[in-house]
Coordinates of C-alpha atoms and ligand atoms in Angstrom, one line a residue:
X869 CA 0.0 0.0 0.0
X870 CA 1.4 3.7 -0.6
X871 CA 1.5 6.1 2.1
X872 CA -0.9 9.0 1.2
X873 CA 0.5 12.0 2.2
X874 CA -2.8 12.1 4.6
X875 CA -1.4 8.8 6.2
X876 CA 1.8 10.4 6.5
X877 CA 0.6 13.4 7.8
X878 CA -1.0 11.6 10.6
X879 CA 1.8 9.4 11.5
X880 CA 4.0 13.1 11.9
X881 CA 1.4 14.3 14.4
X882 CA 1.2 11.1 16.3
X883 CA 2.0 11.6 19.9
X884 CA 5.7 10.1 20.6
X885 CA 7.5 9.8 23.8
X886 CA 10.4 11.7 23.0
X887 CA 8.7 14.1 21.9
X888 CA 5.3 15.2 23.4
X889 CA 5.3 13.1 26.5
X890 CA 9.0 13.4 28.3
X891 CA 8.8 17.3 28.3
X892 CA 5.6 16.8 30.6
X893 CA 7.2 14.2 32.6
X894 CA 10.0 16.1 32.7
X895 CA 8.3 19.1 33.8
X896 CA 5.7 17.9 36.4
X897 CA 6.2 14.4 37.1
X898 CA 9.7 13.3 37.6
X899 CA 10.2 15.3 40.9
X900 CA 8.0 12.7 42.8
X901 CA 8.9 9.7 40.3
X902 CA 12.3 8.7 40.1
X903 CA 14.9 6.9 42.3
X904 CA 15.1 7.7 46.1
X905 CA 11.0 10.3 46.0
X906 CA 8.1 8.8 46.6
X907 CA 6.7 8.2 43.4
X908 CA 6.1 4.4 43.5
X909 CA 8.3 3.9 40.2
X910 CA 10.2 6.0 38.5
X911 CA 9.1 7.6 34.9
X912 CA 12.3 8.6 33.9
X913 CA 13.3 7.2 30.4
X914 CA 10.7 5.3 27.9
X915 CA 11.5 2.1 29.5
X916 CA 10.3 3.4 33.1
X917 CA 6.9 4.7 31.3
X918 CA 5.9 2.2 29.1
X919 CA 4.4 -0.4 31.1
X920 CA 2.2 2.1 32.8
X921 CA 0.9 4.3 29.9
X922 CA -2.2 3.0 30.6
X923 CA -2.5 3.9 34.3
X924 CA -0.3 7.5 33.5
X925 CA -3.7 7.9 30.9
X926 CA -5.9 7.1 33.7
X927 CA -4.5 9.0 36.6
X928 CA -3.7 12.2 34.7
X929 CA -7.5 12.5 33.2
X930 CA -8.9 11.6 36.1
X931 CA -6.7 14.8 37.3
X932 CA -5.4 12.1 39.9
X933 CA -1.8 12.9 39.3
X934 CA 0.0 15.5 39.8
X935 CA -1.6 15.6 43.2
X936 CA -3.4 18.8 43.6
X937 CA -6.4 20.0 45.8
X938 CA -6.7 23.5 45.5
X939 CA -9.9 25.2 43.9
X940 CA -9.0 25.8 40.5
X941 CA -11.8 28.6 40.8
X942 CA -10.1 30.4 43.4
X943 CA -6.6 32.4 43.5
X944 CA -3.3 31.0 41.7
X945 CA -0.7 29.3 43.1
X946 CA 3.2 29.3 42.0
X947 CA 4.0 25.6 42.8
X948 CA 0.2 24.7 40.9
X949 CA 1.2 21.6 38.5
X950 CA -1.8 21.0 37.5
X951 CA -1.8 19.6 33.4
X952 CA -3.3 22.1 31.1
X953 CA -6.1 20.1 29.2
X954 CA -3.3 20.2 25.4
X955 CA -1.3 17.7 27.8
X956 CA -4.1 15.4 29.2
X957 CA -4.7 15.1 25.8
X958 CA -1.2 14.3 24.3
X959 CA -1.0 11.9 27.3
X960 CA -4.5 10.6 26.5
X961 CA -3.8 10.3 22.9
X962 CA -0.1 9.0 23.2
X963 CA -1.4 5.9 25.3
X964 CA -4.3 5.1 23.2
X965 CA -2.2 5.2 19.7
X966 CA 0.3 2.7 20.9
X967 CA 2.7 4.8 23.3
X968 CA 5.2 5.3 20.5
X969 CA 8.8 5.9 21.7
X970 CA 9.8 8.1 18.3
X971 CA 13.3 9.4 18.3
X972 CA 15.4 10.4 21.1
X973 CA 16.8 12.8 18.7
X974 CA 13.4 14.8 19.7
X975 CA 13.9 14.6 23.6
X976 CA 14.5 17.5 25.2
X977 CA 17.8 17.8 27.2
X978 CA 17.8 15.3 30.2
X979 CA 16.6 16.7 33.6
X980 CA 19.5 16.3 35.7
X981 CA 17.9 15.7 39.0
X982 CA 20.4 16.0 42.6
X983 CA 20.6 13.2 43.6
X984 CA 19.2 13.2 47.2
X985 CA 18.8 16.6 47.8
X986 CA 15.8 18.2 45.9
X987 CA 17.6 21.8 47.3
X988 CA 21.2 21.4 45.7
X989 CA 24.0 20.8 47.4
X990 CA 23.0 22.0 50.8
X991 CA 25.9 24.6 52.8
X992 CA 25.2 22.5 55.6
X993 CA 23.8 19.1 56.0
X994 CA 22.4 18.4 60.2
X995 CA 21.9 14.4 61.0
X996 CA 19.8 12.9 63.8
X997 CA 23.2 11.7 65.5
X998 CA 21.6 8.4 66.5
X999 CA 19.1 7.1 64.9
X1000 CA 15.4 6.1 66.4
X1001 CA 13.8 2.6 66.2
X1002 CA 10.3 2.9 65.3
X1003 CA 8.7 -0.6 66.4
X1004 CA 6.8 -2.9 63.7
X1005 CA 3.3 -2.0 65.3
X1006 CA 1.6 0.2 68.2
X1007 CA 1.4 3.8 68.4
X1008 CA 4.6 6.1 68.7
X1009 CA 4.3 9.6 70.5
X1010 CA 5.9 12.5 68.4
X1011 CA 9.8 12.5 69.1
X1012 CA 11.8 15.5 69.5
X1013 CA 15.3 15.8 68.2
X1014 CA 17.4 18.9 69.4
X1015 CA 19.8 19.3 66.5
X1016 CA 23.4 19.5 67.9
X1017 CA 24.3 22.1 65.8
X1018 CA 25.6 26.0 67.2
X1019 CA 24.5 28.7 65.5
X1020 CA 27.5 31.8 66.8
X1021 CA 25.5 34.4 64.2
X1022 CA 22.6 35.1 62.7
X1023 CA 21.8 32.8 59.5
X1024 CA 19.9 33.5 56.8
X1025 CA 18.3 30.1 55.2
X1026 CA 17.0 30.6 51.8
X1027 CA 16.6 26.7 51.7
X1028 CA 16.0 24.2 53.6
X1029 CA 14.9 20.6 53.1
X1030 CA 14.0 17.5 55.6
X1031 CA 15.5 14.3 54.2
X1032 CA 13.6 11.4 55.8
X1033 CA 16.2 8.5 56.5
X1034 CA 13.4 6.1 56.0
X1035 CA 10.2 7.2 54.4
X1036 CA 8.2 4.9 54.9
X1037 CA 8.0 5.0 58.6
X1038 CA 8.0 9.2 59.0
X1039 CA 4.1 10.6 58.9
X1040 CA 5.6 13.9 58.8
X1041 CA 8.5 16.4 60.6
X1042 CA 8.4 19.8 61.6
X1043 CA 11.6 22.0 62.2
X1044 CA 11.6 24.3 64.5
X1045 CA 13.8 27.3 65.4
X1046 CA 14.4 27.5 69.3
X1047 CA 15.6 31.1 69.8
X1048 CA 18.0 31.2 72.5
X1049 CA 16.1 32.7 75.4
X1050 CA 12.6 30.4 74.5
X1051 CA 12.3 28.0 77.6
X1052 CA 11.0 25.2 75.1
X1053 CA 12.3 22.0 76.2
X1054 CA 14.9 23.7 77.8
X1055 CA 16.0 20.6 80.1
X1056 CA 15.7 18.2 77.4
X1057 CA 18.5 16.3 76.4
X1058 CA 20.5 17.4 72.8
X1059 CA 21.1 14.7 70.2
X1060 CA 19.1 12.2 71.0
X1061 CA 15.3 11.4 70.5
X1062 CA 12.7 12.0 73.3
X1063 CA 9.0 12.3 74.5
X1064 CA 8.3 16.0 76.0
X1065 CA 7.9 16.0 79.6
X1066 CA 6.5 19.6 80.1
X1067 CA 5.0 21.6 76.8
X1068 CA 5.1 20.3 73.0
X1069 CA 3.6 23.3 71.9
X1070 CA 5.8 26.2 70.4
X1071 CA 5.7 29.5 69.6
X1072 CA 9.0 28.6 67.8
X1073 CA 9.6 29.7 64.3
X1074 CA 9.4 26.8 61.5
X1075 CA 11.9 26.6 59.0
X1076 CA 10.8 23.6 56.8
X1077 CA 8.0 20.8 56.9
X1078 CA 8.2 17.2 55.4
X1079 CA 4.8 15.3 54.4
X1080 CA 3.9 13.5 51.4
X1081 CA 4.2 15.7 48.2
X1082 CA 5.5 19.0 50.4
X1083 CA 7.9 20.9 48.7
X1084 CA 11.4 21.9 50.5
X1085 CA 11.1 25.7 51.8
X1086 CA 12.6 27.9 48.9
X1087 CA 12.7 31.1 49.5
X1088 CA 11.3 33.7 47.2
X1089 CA 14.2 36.3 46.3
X1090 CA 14.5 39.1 48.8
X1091 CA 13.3 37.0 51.4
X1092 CA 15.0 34.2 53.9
X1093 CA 14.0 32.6 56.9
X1094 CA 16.4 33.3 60.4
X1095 CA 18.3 31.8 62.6
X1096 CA 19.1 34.4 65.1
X1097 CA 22.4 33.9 66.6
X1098 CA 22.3 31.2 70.1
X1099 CA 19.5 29.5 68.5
X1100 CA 19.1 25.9 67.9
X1101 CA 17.2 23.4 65.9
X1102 CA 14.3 21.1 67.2
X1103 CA 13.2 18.3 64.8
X1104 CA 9.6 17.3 65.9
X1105 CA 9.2 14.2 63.8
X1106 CA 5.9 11.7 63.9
X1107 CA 6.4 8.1 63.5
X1108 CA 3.8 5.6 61.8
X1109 CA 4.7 2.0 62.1
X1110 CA 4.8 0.0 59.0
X1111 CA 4.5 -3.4 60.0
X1112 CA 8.2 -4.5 59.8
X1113 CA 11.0 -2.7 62.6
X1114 CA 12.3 0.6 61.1
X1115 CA 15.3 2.8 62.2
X1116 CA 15.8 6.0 60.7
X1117 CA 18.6 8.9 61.1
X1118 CA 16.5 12.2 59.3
X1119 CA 18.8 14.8 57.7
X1120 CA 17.9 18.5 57.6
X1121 CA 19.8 20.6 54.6
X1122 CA 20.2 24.0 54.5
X1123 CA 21.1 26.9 52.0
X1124 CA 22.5 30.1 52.9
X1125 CA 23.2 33.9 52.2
X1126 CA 25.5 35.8 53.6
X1127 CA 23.9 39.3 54.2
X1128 CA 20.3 40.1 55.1
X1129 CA 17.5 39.6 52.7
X1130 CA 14.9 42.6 52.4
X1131 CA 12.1 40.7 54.7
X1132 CA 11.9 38.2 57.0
X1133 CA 10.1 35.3 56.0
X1134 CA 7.9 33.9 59.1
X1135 CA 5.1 30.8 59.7
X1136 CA 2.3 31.6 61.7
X1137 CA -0.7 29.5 62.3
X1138 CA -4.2 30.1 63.3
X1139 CA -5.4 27.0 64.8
X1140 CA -8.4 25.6 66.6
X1141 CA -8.4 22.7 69.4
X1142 CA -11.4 23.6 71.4
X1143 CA -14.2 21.1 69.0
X1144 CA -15.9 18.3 69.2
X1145 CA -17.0 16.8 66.1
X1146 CA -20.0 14.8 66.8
X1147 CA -20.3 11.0 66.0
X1148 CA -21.5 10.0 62.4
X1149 CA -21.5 14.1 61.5
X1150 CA -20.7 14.3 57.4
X1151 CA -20.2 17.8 57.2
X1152 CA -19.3 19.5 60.0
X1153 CA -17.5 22.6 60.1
X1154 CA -15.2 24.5 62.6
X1155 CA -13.7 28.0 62.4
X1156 CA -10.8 30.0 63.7
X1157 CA -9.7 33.7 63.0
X1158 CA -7.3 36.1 63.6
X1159 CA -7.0 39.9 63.2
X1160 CA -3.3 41.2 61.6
X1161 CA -1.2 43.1 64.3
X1162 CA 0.5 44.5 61.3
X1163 CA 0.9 44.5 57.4
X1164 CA 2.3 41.9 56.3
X1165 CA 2.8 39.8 53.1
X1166 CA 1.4 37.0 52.5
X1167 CA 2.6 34.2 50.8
X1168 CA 1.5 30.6 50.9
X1169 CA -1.1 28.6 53.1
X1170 CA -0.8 25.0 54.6
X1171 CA -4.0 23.5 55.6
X1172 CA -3.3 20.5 58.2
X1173 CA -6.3 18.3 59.2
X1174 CA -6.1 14.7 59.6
X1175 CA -8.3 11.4 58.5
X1176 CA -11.7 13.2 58.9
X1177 CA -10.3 16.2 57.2
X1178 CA -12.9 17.2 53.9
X1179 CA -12.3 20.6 53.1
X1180 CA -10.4 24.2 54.1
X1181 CA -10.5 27.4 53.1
X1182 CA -9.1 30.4 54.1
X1183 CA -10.5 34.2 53.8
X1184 CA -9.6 37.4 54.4
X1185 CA -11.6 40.2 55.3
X1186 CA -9.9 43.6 55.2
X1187 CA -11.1 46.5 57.5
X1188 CA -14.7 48.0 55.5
X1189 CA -13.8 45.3 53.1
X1190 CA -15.6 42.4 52.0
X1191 CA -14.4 38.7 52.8
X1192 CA -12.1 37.2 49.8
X1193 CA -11.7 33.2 49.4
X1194 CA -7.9 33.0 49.4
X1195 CA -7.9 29.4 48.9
X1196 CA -10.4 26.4 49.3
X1197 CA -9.4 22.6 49.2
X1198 CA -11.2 20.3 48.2
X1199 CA -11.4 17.4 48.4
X1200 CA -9.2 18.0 51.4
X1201 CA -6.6 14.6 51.4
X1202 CA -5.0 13.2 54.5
X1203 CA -2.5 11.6 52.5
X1204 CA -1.1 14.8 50.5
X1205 CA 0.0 17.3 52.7
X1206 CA 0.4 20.7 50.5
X1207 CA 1.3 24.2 50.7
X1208 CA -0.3 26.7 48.5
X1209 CA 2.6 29.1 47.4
X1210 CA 0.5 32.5 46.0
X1211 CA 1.3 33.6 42.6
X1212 CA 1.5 36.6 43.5
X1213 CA 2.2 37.8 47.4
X1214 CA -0.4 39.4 48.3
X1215 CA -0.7 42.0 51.2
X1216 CA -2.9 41.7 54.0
X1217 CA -3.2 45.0 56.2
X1218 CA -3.3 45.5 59.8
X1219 CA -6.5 44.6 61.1
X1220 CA -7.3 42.3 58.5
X1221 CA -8.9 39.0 59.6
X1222 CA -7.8 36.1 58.4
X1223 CA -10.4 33.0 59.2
X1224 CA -9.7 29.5 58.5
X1225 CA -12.9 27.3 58.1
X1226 CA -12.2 23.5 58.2
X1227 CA -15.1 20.6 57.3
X1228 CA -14.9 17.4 58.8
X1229 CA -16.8 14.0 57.5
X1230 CA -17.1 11.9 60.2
X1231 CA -19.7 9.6 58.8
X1232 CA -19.7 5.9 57.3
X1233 CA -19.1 7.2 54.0
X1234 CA -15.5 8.1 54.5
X1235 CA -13.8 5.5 54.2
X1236 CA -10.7 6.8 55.6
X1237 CA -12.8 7.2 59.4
X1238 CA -11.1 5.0 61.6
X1239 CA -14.4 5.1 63.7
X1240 CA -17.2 6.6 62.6
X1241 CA -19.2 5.9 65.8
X1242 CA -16.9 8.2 68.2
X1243 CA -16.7 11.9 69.0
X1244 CA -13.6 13.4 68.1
X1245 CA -11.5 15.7 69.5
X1246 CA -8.5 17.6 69.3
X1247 CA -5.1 15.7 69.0
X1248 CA -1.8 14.7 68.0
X1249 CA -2.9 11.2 66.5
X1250 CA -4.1 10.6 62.9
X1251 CA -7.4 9.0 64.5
X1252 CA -7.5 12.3 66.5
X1253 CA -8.1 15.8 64.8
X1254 CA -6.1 18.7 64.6
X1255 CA -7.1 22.4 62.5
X1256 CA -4.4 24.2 61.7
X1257 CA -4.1 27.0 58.8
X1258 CA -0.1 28.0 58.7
X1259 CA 0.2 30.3 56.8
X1260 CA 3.9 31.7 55.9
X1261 CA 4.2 35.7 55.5
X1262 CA 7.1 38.2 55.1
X1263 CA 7.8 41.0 57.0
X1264 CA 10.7 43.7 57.3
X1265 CA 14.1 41.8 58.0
X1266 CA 14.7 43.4 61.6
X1267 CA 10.4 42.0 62.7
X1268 CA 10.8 39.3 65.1
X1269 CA 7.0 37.1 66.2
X1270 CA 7.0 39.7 69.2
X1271 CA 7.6 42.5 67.8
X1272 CA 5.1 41.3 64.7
X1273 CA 2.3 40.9 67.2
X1274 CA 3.0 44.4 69.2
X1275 CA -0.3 46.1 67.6
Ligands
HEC2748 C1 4.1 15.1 44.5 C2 4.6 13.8 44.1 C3 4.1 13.2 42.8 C4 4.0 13.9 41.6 C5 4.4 15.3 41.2 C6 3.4 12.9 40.7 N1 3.2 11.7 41.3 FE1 2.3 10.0 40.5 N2 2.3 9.2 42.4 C7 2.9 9.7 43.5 C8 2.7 8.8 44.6 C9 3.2 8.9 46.0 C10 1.9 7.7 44.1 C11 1.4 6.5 44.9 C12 0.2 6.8 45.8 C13 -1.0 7.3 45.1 O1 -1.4 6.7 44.1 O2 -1.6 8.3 45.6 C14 1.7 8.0 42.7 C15 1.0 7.2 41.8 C16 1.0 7.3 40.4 C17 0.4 6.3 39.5 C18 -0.3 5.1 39.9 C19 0.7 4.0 40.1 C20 0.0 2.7 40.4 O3 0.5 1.9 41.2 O4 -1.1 2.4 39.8 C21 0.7 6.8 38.3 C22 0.3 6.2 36.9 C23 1.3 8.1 38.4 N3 1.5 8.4 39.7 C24 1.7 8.9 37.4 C25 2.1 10.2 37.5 C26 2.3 11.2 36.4 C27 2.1 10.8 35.0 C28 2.6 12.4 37.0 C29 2.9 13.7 36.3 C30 1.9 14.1 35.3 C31 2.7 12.2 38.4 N4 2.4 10.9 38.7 C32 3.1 13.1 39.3 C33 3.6 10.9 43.6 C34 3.6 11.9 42.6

């Protein structure tokens, strides 16, 4: 048979690997799936994607993958990596026609992707200097690691990354900056893992978060996070049990700048712990504001909720204004933990108010409830619940949190 030029035509404008699909793997999958993230298998090279074309066709129309919960009605977000419909399509179209590999002449140059470090090669690299045995089964209360690390001056940290030493076992981890004069877990041993005998909760700055599918803290230029001189670093880190015995030594990377930034980057939180969500409730709601002490910039929200967790949404409401969704999840997902990084900063005034609203599902029909018949309340445990609305926001280099909330 001869090729019409309509059959060749059609063959040119095929999807092929190299060239219509690797640029979008590239692009927005590949930081999750490949070697050592948590991407269950790695789509680096056609090799890698072949074999699951079919389930890459299935997650990305279903809008499954890249994970993403925000509203795409309301605001826009920096980190967003949400497919434009062209690319569902090429994917679409690419797995149906036969996943074609075509020419690697057509790739576009290979990603080359740290290995380890998502941040570079940090300036300096703090270990857990033992490391903690997480038991096959049972429940594990938070540790706290107080990083044996000396800060003699003030740091500014325009990146900073939390390096699970096993995945698989680590729910989440906060890091915390313990100025020096803060009293927080002050007789606490350094260097080695332990259960708070007196307070958990901090005031203390937070310099990076690891859950599922959270991005390292990156600093938008201008702008760095502190460590004030005397400080030191307190790794709060929650440990699920997998089934099997576990051990893991978390590493904490950082990046530098030697002068200070314009502003001050800092992570507040407006949080409620005073509910009770009622037994077999689908939709119930809970709310928490807070009024601005001063102007400040803000620039990314991090809804944290656990198992019951439906939906969040934050609002503002300027002073004579009218209240403004600033971001609304949903479907609100346990599971994938994600900050919100604004577009575009965006300023909120003094006496704004900021409210958080958070919806819980409680009933049958979740089938993440561990128990749909009980009451919950406030707590540190995933079958517990917590409402938190962190939100990170700059301010001028010399603010400190006190000074920030002197109104
Ligand atoms: C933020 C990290 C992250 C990104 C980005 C990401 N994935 Fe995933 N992906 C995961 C994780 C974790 C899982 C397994 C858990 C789950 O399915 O939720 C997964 C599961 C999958 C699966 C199902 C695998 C199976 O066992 O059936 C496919 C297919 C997939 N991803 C494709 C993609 C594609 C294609 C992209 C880019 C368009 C992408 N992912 C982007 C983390 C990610």
């Amino acid at each position: 048979m001869n090729s019409s030029p309509l059959a060749i035509l059609l063959f040119a404008v095929q999807p092929t690997f190299y060239r219509d699909v690797l640029p979008i793997l590239q692009d927005r999958c590949q930081s999750c799936h490949r070697p050592g993230e948590i991407g269950p298998m790695p789509l680096l090279t056609y090799g890698d994607a072949r074999p699951w074309a079919k389930a890459i066709r299935e997650q990305v129309k279903r809008r499954k993958m890249p994970p993403w919960f925000a509203d795409p009605a309301v605001g826009r977000f920096s980190n967003d990596p949400s497919l434009t419909a062209t690319q569902i399509e090429t994917i679409d179209r690419w797995a149906v026609e036969g996943a074609r590999e075509g020419f690697p002449a057509d790739a576009p140059p290979a990603r080359r992707w740290a290995q380890g470090w998502n941040i570079g090669v940090p300036d300096a690299v703090i270990a857990m200097p033992q490391a903690f045995h997480v038991p096959p089964t049972g429940v594990v209360d938070y540790q706290f690691v107080i990083l044996p690390a000396k800060f003699d001056e003030d740091l500014w940290v325009t990146m900073a990354e939390i390096r699970p030493g096993d995945r698989r076992v680590i729910h989440h981890a906060v890091l915390y900056v313990r100025e020096r004069d803060s009293d927080w877990l002050r007789d606490e041993p350094v260097g080695v893992p332990f259960v708070p005998q007196g307070k958990r909760v901090t005031t203390s700055d937070i310099l990076a978060i690891y859950t599922p599918g959270h991005a390292p803290m990156v600093a938008p230029a201008g702008m760095a996070k502190k460590i004030p001189a005397g400080a030191s670093l307190v790794l709060q880190i929650h440990y699920t049990p997998s089934g099997k015995p576990a051990a893991d030594q978390t590493r904490v990377g950082l990046a530098f700048q030697s002068s200070a930034p314009e502003r001050r980057i800092l992570t507040l939180q407006i949080n409620s712990t005073a509910f009770r969500i009622p037994a077999g409730a689908g939709h119930y709601r809970v709310t928490a504001a807070g009024t601005l002490p001063n102007d400040a910039l803000l620039l990314g929200m991090f809804p944290h909720m656990h198992l019951r967790g439906a939906e969040f949404e934050y609002e503002v409401n300027a002073p004579g204004g009218i209240a403004e969704t600033l971001l609304h999840v949903k479907p609100y997902d346990f599971y994938w933990q994600i900050y919100y990084q604004l577009a575009a900063p965006r300023l909120l005034r003094k006496g704004a108010q900021l409210r958080v609203t958070a919806w819980y599902d409680n009933s049958p029909n979740n089938p993440r409830n561990p128990d749909p018949g009980e009451e919950v309340t406030y707590g540190e445990q995933s079958d517990e619940e917590m409402m938190v609305g962190f939100f990170d926001v700059a301010v001028p280099a010399g603010a400190t949190k006190e000074l920030f909330f002197k109104r």
